Short mmCIF file of C-alpha atoms in Angstrom, two decimals:
data_model
loop_
_atom_site.label_atom_id
_atom_site.label_comp_id
_atom_site.label_asym_id
_atom_site.label_seq_id
_atom_site.Cartn_x
_atom_site.Cartn_y
_atom_site.Cartn_z
CA ASP A 29 -0.21 -0.10 -0.13
CA ALA A 30 0.83 3.46 -0.79
CA GLY A 31 2.11 5.53 1.90
CA ILE A 32 -0.85 7.96 2.61
CA THR A 33 -2.11 8.58 6.03
CA GLN A 34 -4.98 10.84 6.88
CA SER A 35 -5.74 13.12 9.65
CA PRO A 36 -8.21 13.31 11.93
CA ARG A 37 -9.74 10.23 10.11
CA HIS A 38 -13.52 10.69 11.38
CA LYS A 39 -14.70 14.97 12.80
CA VAL A 40 -17.77 16.54 13.73
CA THR A 41 -17.82 20.46 13.35
CA GLU A 42 -20.94 22.54 13.42
CA THR A 43 -21.65 24.92 10.48
CA GLY A 44 -19.28 28.47 10.62
CA THR A 45 -16.03 26.54 12.52
CA PRO A 46 -12.73 26.98 10.09
CA VAL A 47 -11.58 23.38 9.33
CA THR A 48 -8.51 21.42 7.54
CA LEU A 49 -7.83 18.13 6.96
CA ARG A 50 -4.55 16.95 6.65
CA CYS A 51 -2.63 14.53 3.98
CA HIS A 52 0.78 12.84 4.41
CA GLN A 53 2.82 11.23 2.01
CA THR A 54 5.80 8.91 2.48
CA GLU A 55 6.56 8.12 -1.46
CA ASN A 56 7.99 11.03 -2.28
CA HIS A 57 5.06 11.72 -5.22
CA ARG A 58 4.81 15.27 -7.14
CA TYR A 59 1.43 15.40 -6.92
CA MET A 60 -1.48 15.72 -4.67
CA TYR A 61 -5.51 15.52 -4.55
CA TRP A 62 -8.57 16.17 -1.81
CA TYR A 63 -11.88 14.64 -3.49
CA ARG A 64 -14.35 14.75 -1.98
CA GLN A 65 -17.38 11.23 -1.58
CA ASP A 66 -20.74 11.95 -1.54
CA PRO A 67 -23.97 9.54 -2.20
CA GLY A 68 -24.76 8.62 -5.91
CA HIS A 69 -21.88 11.04 -6.58
CA GLY A 70 -18.80 9.11 -7.08
CA LEU A 71 -15.72 11.13 -6.38
CA ARG A 72 -15.45 15.04 -7.22
CA LEU A 73 -11.72 16.89 -7.39
CA ILE A 74 -11.58 19.97 -4.77
CA HIS A 75 -8.01 20.72 -5.25
CA TYR A 76 -4.94 19.13 -6.34
CA SER A 77 -0.95 20.19 -6.32
CA TYR A 78 2.13 19.67 -9.20
CA GLY A 79 4.51 20.67 -6.92
CA VAL A 80 5.48 22.31 -3.38
CA LYS A 81 3.10 25.42 -3.42
CA ASP A 82 1.88 24.92 -6.46
CA THR A 83 -2.06 24.17 -6.43
CA ASP A 84 -5.20 24.40 -9.07
CA LYS A 85 -8.70 23.80 -8.37
CA GLY A 86 -11.32 21.37 -9.38
CA GLU A 87 -13.94 20.73 -10.31
CA VAL A 88 -15.60 21.68 -7.09
CA SER A 89 -13.53 24.17 -5.12
CA ASP A 90 -15.93 27.04 -3.54
CA GLY A 91 -15.42 26.80 0.08
CA TYR A 92 -12.32 25.30 -0.01
CA SER A 93 -9.19 25.65 -0.24
CA VAL A 94 -5.59 24.68 -0.15
CA SER A 95 -1.98 24.44 0.98
CA ARG A 96 1.60 22.58 0.40
CA SER A 97 4.31 24.27 2.21
CA LYS A 98 6.31 20.53 2.16
CA THR A 99 6.23 17.51 -0.60
CA GLU A 100 5.31 15.41 1.80
CA ASP A 101 2.05 17.11 3.26
CA PHE A 102 -1.54 18.87 1.89
CA LEU A 103 -3.98 20.44 3.16
CA LEU A 104 -7.56 21.12 2.87
CA THR A 105 -8.99 24.33 4.66
CA LEU A 106 -12.70 24.49 4.85
CA GLU A 107 -12.70 28.18 6.31
CA SER A 108 -16.30 28.21 7.40
CA ALA A 109 -17.88 25.33 7.33
CA THR A 110 -21.28 24.46 6.06
CA SER A 111 -23.76 21.14 6.62
CA SER A 112 -23.28 20.94 2.57
CA GLN A 113 -19.39 20.33 3.35
CA THR A 114 -20.88 17.19 4.88
CA SER A 115 -18.64 14.20 2.99
CA VAL A 116 -16.04 11.40 3.23
CA TYR A 117 -13.36 13.25 2.26
CA PHE A 118 -9.80 11.58 0.12
CA CYS A 119 -6.65 12.30 -0.37
CA ALA A 120 -5.23 10.99 -3.71
CA ILE A 121 -1.23 10.94 -4.39
CA SER A 122 0.46 10.49 -7.94
CA GLU A 123 4.16 9.87 -8.79
CA ARG A 124 4.80 12.02 -12.34
CA GLY A 125 1.44 13.42 -12.70
CA VAL A 126 -1.79 14.35 -14.05
CA ASN A 127 -1.88 12.18 -17.16
CA LEU A 128 -3.32 8.44 -15.82
CA ALA A 129 -2.32 6.04 -18.88
CA THR A 130 1.70 6.46 -17.54
CA ASP A 131 1.03 6.91 -14.08
CA THR A 132 -1.10 5.57 -11.02
CA GLN A 133 -3.28 7.49 -8.88
CA TYR A 134 -3.08 6.47 -4.94
CA PHE A 135 -5.51 7.08 -2.50
CA GLY A 136 -5.45 7.74 1.03
CA PRO A 137 -8.19 5.58 3.67
CA GLY A 138 -10.26 9.29 3.78
CA THR A 139 -11.36 11.21 6.34
CA ARG A 140 -15.33 11.19 7.24
CA LEU A 141 -16.87 14.84 8.45
CA THR A 142 -19.53 15.83 9.66
CA VAL A 143 -20.47 19.64 9.82
CA LEU A 144 -23.86 20.29 11.99
CA ALA B 29 -19.20 16.37 -21.41
CA GLN B 30 -17.61 13.77 -20.19
CA SER B 31 -20.36 11.43 -18.24
CA VAL B 32 -20.02 7.68 -16.19
CA THR B 33 -22.91 6.21 -15.21
CA GLN B 34 -23.92 3.02 -13.32
CA PRO B 35 -26.45 1.82 -13.96
CA ASP B 36 -26.49 -0.74 -10.70
CA ILE B 37 -26.71 1.45 -7.82
CA HIS B 38 -26.64 -2.47 -5.87
CA ILE B 39 -26.04 -6.29 -7.07
CA THR B 40 -25.54 -8.99 -4.81
CA VAL B 41 -25.17 -12.50 -6.31
CA SER B 42 -23.70 -15.68 -4.50
CA GLU B 43 -20.51 -16.63 -4.14
CA GLY B 44 -19.49 -18.36 -6.88
CA ALA B 45 -20.66 -16.96 -9.50
CA SER B 46 -20.36 -14.76 -12.26
CA LEU B 47 -20.10 -11.65 -12.16
CA GLU B 48 -21.03 -7.97 -14.19
CA LEU B 49 -20.90 -4.63 -13.13
CA ARG B 50 -22.43 -2.30 -16.05
CA CYS B 51 -20.68 1.17 -17.40
CA ASN B 52 -21.31 3.23 -19.92
CA TYR B 53 -19.39 6.80 -20.65
CA SER B 54 -19.70 10.12 -22.49
CA TYR B 55 -15.91 10.99 -24.01
CA GLY B 56 -15.24 13.03 -26.87
CA ALA B 57 -12.81 11.71 -28.07
CA THR B 58 -10.90 8.28 -27.58
CA PRO B 59 -11.89 8.02 -23.94
CA TYR B 60 -9.51 6.09 -20.33
CA LEU B 61 -11.34 4.06 -18.36
CA PHE B 62 -10.79 2.80 -15.64
CA TRP B 63 -12.61 0.76 -12.39
CA TYR B 64 -11.61 1.02 -9.22
CA VAL B 65 -12.50 -0.71 -6.52
CA GLN B 66 -13.29 0.74 -2.96
CA SER B 67 -13.57 -2.03 0.44
CA PRO B 68 -15.24 -1.28 3.71
CA GLY B 69 -13.66 2.09 5.25
CA GLN B 70 -10.85 1.76 2.54
CA GLY B 71 -9.62 4.41 -0.17
CA LEU B 72 -10.10 3.31 -3.68
CA GLN B 73 -7.88 0.93 -5.20
CA LEU B 74 -7.32 0.52 -8.64
CA LEU B 75 -8.11 -2.10 -10.59
CA LEU B 76 -7.66 -2.20 -14.22
CA LYS B 77 -7.63 0.59 -16.43
CA TYR B 78 -7.76 1.10 -20.64
CA PHE B 79 -6.43 3.99 -22.90
CA SER B 80 -5.44 1.73 -25.76
CA GLY B 81 -4.59 -1.06 -27.47
CA ASP B 82 -6.45 -4.54 -26.16
CA THR B 83 -10.30 -3.96 -25.21
CA LEU B 84 -10.56 -6.50 -23.44
CA VAL B 85 -8.04 -5.74 -20.38
CA GLN B 86 -6.83 -8.01 -17.84
CA GLY B 87 -6.38 -7.08 -13.80
CA ILE B 88 -5.99 -7.60 -10.75
CA LYS B 89 -8.36 -10.19 -8.59
CA GLY B 90 -9.33 -12.18 -11.15
CA PHE B 91 -10.92 -8.82 -12.96
CA GLU B 92 -11.47 -8.31 -16.76
CA ALA B 93 -13.34 -5.23 -18.27
CA GLU B 94 -14.31 -4.97 -21.98
CA PHE B 95 -14.12 -1.30 -23.95
CA LYS B 96 -16.72 -1.12 -26.43
CA ARG B 97 -16.70 1.36 -28.90
CA SER B 98 -19.66 1.49 -29.95
CA GLN B 99 -21.62 0.96 -27.44
CA SER B 100 -19.94 3.19 -25.53
CA SER B 101 -19.38 0.86 -22.53
CA PHE B 102 -16.64 -0.85 -20.62
CA ASN B 103 -18.27 -3.10 -18.11
CA LEU B 104 -16.36 -5.02 -15.38
CA ARG B 105 -15.91 -9.36 -15.25
CA LYS B 106 -15.50 -12.03 -12.87
CA PRO B 107 -16.19 -15.63 -13.53
CA SER B 108 -15.99 -16.22 -10.14
CA VAL B 109 -17.07 -13.99 -7.21
CA HIS B 110 -15.02 -14.62 -4.11
CA TRP B 111 -17.10 -13.38 -0.96
CA SER B 112 -14.26 -10.18 -0.33
CA ASP B 113 -14.62 -9.17 -3.20
CA ALA B 114 -18.06 -7.14 -1.59
CA ALA B 115 -17.47 -3.60 -1.94
CA GLU B 116 -18.15 -0.93 -4.24
CA TYR B 117 -16.90 -0.31 -7.46
CA PHE B 118 -16.73 2.79 -8.98
CA CYS B 119 -16.38 3.38 -13.18
CA ALA B 120 -14.36 6.39 -13.90
CA VAL B 121 -13.84 7.90 -17.08
CA GLY B 122 -10.98 10.67 -18.31
CA ALA B 123 -7.18 11.29 -18.94
CA ARG B 124 -6.10 13.55 -17.05
CA ALA B 125 -6.35 13.40 -13.24
CA ASN B 126 -7.30 16.83 -12.88
CA ASP B 127 -10.53 16.36 -15.09
CA MET B 128 -11.49 12.56 -14.39
CA ARG B 129 -15.16 12.11 -13.69
CA PHE B 130 -16.50 9.56 -11.67
CA GLY B 131 -20.01 6.92 -12.13
CA ALA B 132 -21.82 6.56 -9.12
CA GLY B 133 -20.85 3.04 -7.41
CA THR B 134 -21.95 -0.04 -7.40
CA ARG B 135 -22.56 -2.26 -4.17
CA LEU B 136 -21.50 -5.00 -4.84
CA THR B 137 -22.91 -8.27 -2.01
CA VAL B 138 -21.40 -10.88 -2.51
CA LYS B 139 -24.57 -14.20 -0.26
CA PRO B 140 -22.57 -16.89 0.69
#
């Protein structure tokens, strides 16, 4: 298994509070991704990073920000959590890039976030 | 716009029986297609992928999938299901990780 950990694994918070989720990898892969998984929607990309301090938006980026100050860590922040952000959040990594013909994404175990 | 449809939300099969999970896609060019499996409490694991060449793709854990361009389908098959195959299965389409589209998933239950 790829060395990807996510913390916390479970979190319950209240509407309007800030929340930060952490993804940590030990593979030294360049690319990191944040997805959310909701019933009936599969996974949807929130943001991704292609290097330290280099990030870009995904399909559902509104209400989220990210930071990557070290190769191994990719943080996802909800500045003011809303109930619509209740979801399971997955981190993923890939070694060289976004071309999945030549690269593979590895996924972390997920963080279940509940916003009351 | 690209999209993926998995028509079956939940499928139940008996252990030892054959399995086929359906996936239909919409994509403007030659698609890259993927099947992932997610066991309870785990992240997604890649089973197999297709991006060119032979339309019958072999994957891990004894799974295979067949790309049929005329039907816009990429169905996943396994000849004999094991209890450990119980999981959720996701089909996805897209050439790049930052524009992939996932289906809503099919949950597989295996009866003893």
